[in-house]
Short mmCIF file of C-alpha atoms and ligand atoms in Angstrom, two decimals:
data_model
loop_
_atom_site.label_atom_id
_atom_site.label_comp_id
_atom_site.label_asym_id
_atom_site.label_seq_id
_atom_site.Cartn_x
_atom_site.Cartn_y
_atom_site.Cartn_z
CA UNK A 1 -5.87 -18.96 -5.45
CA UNK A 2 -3.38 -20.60 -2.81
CA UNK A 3 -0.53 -19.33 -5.50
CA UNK A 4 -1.88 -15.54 -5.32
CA UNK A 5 -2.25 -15.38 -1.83
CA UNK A 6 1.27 -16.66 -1.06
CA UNK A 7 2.80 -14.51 -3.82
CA UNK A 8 1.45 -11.41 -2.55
CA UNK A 9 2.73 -12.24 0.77
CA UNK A 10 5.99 -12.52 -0.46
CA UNK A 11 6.16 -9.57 -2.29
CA UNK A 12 5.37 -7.60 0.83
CA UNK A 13 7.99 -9.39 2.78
CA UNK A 14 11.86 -7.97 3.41
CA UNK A 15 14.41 -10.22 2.35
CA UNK A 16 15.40 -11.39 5.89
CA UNK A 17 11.44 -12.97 6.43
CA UNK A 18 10.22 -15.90 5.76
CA UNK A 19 7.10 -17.46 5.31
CA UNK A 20 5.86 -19.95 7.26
CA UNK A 21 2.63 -21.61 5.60
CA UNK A 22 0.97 -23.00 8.56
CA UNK A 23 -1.01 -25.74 7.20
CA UNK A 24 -2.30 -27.52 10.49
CA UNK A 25 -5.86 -28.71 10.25
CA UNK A 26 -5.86 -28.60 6.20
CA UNK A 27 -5.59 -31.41 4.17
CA UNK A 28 -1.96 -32.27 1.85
CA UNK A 29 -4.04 -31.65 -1.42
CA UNK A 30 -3.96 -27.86 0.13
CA UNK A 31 -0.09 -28.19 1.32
CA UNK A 32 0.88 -30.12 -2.16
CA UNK A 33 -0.77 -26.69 -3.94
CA UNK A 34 0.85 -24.25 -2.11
CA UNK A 35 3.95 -26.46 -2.58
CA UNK A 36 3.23 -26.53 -6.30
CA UNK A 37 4.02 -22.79 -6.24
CA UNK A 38 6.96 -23.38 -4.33
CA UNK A 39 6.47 -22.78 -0.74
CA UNK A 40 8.59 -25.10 0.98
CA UNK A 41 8.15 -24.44 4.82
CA UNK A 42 5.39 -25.77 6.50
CA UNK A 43 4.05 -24.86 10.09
CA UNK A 44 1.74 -27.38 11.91
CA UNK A 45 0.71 -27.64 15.85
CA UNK A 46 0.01 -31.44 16.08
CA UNK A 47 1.91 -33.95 16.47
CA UNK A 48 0.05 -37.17 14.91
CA UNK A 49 -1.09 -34.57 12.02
CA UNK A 50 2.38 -33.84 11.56
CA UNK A 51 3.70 -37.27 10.95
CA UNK A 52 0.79 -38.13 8.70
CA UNK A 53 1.52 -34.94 6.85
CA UNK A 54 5.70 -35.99 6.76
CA UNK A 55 5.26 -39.37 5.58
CA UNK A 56 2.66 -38.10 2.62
CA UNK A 57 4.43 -35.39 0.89
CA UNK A 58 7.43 -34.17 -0.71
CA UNK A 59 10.61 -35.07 1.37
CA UNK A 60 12.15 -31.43 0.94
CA UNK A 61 9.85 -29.55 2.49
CA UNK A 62 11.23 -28.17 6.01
CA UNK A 63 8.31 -28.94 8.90
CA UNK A 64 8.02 -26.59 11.43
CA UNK A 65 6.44 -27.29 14.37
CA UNK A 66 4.50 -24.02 15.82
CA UNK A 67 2.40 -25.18 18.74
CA UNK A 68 2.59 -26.58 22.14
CA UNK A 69 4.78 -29.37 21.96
CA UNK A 70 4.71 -31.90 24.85
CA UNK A 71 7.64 -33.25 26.36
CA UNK A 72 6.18 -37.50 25.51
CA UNK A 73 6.07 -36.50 21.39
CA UNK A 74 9.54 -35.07 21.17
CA UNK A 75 10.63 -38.58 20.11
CA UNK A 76 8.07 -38.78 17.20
CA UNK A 77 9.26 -35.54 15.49
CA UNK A 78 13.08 -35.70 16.35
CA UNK A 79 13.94 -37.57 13.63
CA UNK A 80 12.93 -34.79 10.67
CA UNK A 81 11.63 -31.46 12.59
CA UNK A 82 13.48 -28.91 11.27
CA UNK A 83 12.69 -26.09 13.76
CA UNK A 84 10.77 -26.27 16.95
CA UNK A 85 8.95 -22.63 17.11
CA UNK A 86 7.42 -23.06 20.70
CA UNK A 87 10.09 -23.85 23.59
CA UNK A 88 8.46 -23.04 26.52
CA UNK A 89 10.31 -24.70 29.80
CA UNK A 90 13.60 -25.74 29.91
CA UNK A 91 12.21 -29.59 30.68
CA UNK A 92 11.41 -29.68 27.03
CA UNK A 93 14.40 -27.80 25.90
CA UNK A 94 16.03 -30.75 27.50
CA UNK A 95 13.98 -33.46 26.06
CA UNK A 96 14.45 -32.29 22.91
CA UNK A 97 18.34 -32.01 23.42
CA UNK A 98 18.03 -36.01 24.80
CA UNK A 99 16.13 -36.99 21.33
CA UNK A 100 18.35 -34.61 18.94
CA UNK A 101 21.40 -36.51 20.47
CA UNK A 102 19.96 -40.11 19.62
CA UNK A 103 19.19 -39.06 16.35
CA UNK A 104 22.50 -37.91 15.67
CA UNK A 105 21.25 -33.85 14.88
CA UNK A 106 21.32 -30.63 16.89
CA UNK A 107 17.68 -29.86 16.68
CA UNK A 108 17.23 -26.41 15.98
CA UNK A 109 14.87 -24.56 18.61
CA UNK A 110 13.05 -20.94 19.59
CA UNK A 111 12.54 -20.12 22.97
CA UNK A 112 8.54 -18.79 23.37
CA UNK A 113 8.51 -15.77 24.98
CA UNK A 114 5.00 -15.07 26.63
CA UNK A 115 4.54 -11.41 26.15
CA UNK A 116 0.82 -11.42 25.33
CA UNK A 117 -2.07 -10.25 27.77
CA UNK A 118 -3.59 -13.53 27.97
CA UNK A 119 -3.05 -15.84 30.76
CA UNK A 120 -3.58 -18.74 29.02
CA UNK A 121 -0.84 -18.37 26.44
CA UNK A 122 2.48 -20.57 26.75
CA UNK A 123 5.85 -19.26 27.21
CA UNK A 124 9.20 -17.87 29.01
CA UNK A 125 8.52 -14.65 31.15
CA UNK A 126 11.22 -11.95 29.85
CA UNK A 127 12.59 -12.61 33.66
CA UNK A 128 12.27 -16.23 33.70
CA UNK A 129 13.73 -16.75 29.85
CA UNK A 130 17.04 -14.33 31.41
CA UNK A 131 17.85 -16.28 33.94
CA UNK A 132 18.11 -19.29 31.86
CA UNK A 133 20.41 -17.78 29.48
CA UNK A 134 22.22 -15.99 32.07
CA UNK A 135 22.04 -19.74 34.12
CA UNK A 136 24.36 -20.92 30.65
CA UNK A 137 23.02 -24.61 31.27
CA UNK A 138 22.22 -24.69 27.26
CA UNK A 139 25.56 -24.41 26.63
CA UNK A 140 26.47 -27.94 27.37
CA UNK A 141 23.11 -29.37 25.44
CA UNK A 142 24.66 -30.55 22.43
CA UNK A 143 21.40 -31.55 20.85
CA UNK A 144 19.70 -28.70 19.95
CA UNK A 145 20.52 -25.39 18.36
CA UNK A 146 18.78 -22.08 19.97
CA UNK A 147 17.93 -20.24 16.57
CA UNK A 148 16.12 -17.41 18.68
CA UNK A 149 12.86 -16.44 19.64
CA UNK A 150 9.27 -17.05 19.43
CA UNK A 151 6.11 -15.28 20.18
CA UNK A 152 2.28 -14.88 20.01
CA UNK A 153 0.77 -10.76 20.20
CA UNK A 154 -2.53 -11.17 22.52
CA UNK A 155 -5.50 -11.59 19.92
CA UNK A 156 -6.97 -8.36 19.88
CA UNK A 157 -7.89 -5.15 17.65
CA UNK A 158 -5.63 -3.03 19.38
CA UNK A 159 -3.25 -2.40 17.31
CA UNK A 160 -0.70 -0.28 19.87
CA UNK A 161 -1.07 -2.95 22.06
CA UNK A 162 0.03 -5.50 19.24
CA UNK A 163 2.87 -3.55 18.76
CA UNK A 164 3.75 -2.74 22.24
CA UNK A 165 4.29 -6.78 22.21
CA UNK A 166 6.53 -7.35 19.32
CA UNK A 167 8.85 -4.47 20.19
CA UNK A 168 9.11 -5.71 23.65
CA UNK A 169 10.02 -8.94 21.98
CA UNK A 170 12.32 -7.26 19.69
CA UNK A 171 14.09 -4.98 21.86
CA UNK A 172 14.44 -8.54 24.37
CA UNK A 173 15.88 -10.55 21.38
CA UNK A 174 18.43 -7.71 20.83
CA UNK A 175 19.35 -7.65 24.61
CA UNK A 176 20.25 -11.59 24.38
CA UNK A 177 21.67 -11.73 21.22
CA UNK A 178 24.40 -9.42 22.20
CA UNK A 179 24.97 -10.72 25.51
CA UNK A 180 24.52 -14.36 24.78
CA UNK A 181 24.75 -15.09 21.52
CA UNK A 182 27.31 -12.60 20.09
CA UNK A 183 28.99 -14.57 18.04
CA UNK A 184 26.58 -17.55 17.03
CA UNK A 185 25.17 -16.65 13.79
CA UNK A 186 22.71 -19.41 14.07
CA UNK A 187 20.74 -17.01 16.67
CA UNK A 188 18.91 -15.02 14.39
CA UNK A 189 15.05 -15.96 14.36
CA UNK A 190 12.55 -14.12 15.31
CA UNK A 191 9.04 -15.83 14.90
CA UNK A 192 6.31 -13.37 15.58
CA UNK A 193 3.40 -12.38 12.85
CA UNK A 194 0.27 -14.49 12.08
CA UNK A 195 -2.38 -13.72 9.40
CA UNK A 196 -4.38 -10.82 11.08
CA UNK A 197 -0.89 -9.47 12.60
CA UNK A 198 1.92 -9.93 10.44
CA UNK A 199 2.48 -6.68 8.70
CA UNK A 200 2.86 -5.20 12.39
CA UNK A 201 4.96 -8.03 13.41
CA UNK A 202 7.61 -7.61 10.09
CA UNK A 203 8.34 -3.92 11.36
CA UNK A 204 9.40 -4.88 14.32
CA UNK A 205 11.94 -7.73 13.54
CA UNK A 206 10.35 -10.68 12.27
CA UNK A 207 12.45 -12.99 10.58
CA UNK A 208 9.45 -15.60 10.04
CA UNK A 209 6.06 -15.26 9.81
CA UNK A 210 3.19 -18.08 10.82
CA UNK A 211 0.14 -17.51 7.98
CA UNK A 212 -2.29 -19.99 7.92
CA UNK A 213 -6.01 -18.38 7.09
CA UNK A 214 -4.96 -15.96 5.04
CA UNK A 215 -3.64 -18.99 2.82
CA UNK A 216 -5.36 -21.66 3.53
CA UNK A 217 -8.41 -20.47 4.59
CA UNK A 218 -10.33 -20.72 7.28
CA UNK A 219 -9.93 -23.94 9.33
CA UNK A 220 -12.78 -26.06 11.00
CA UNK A 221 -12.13 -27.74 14.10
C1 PLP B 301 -2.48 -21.54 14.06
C2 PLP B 301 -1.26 -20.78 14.38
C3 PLP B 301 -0.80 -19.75 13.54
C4 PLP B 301 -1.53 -19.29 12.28
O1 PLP B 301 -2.61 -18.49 12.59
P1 PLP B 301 -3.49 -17.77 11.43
O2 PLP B 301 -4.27 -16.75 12.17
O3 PLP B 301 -4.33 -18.83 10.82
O4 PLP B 301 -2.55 -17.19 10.46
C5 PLP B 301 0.39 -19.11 13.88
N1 PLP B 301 1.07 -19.45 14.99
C6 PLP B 301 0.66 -20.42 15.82
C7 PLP B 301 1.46 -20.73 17.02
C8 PLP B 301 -0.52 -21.11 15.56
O5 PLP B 301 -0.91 -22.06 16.40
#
């Protein structure tokens, strides 16, 4: 079942996406399954979860971490993260630069962009993320890697509205790439689509998609 679900995805992917199988909340039977079909990156929003997860199962599969991270875990997933979806202030883009140093790696980062309708959501105003870039202070952090941009489309029906958000997104993420990141081909990434949105989110730019129901199922809490 896991197998279908994920190969169907992929078929309806472009090349340039990839599929994030966000497995946070499931158990590693689940995870080792979808692995078994060769998935290989996993998404997940916790941070003890995540370390149980690491030490468990197969060493080659790349961990993503999706959700809120705060600025006291860094140290825990440093080591083996291999991209932090969710950078929301540049405190924890700092952090992060601080632990990626000590452990020897450039720690490869998205900065969240909050361009959903919801207050409560996380992330970089369009203004607020500009100024940082234009500030340039990332230039000297030698411990992480900006890979691009992250973001979350409010949860709602409306599907103009949905779109509305990843093409702001989009059209932002072209803006800085030319005028920040010209020539850095590591600043590529666009994370926007999740189960109920992706298909929306891969016309307008996506470069990685977040599923975890549609895979996994439903998760209980
Ligand atoms: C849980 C989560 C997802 C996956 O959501 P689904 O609706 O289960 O596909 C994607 N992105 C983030 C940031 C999440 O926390």
């Amino acid at each position: 079942m896991i197998c279908q679900v994920i190969e169907s995805i992929r078929q309806e992917l472009p090349q340039q996406t990839h599929l994030v199988a966000v497995s946070k909340y499931h158990p590693c039977e689940a995870i080792q399954a979808a692995y078994d079909c060769g998935q290989r990156i996993f998404g997940e929003s916790h941070v003890q979860e995540l370390m149980a997860k690491h030490d468990a199962l197969p060493k080659d599969i790349e961990w993503h971490f999706i959700g809120h991270l705060q600025t006291n875990k860094v140290k825990y997933i440093a080591p083996f993260i291999s991209l932090i979806h969710a950078v929301d202030t540049p405190k924890l883009l700092n952090e992060i630069n601080k632990q990626g140093i000590k452990n020897g790696r450039r720690i490869p980062c998205l900065l969240e962009l909050h361009v959903a309708q919801e207050e409560s959501k996380y992330g970089f105003s369009l203004e607020a993320c500009e100024a940082y870039l234009e500030s340039g202070e990332w230039k000297t952090l030698e411990g992480v890697q900006i890979c691009g941009m992250m973001c979350m489309a409010s949860n709602t029906d409306n599907e103009e509205q949905i779109v509305r958000e990843f093409r702001m997104a989009n059209s932002f993420f072209s803006l800085c790439k030319e005028k920040y990141f010209p020539h850095d081909d590591n600043f590529c990434h666009r994370s926007w689509g999740m189960s109920d949105d992706y298909p929306l989110a891969v016309q307008n730019g996506s470069t990685l998609v977040r599923i975890g129901t549609k895979i996994f199922g439903e998760r209980s809490y």
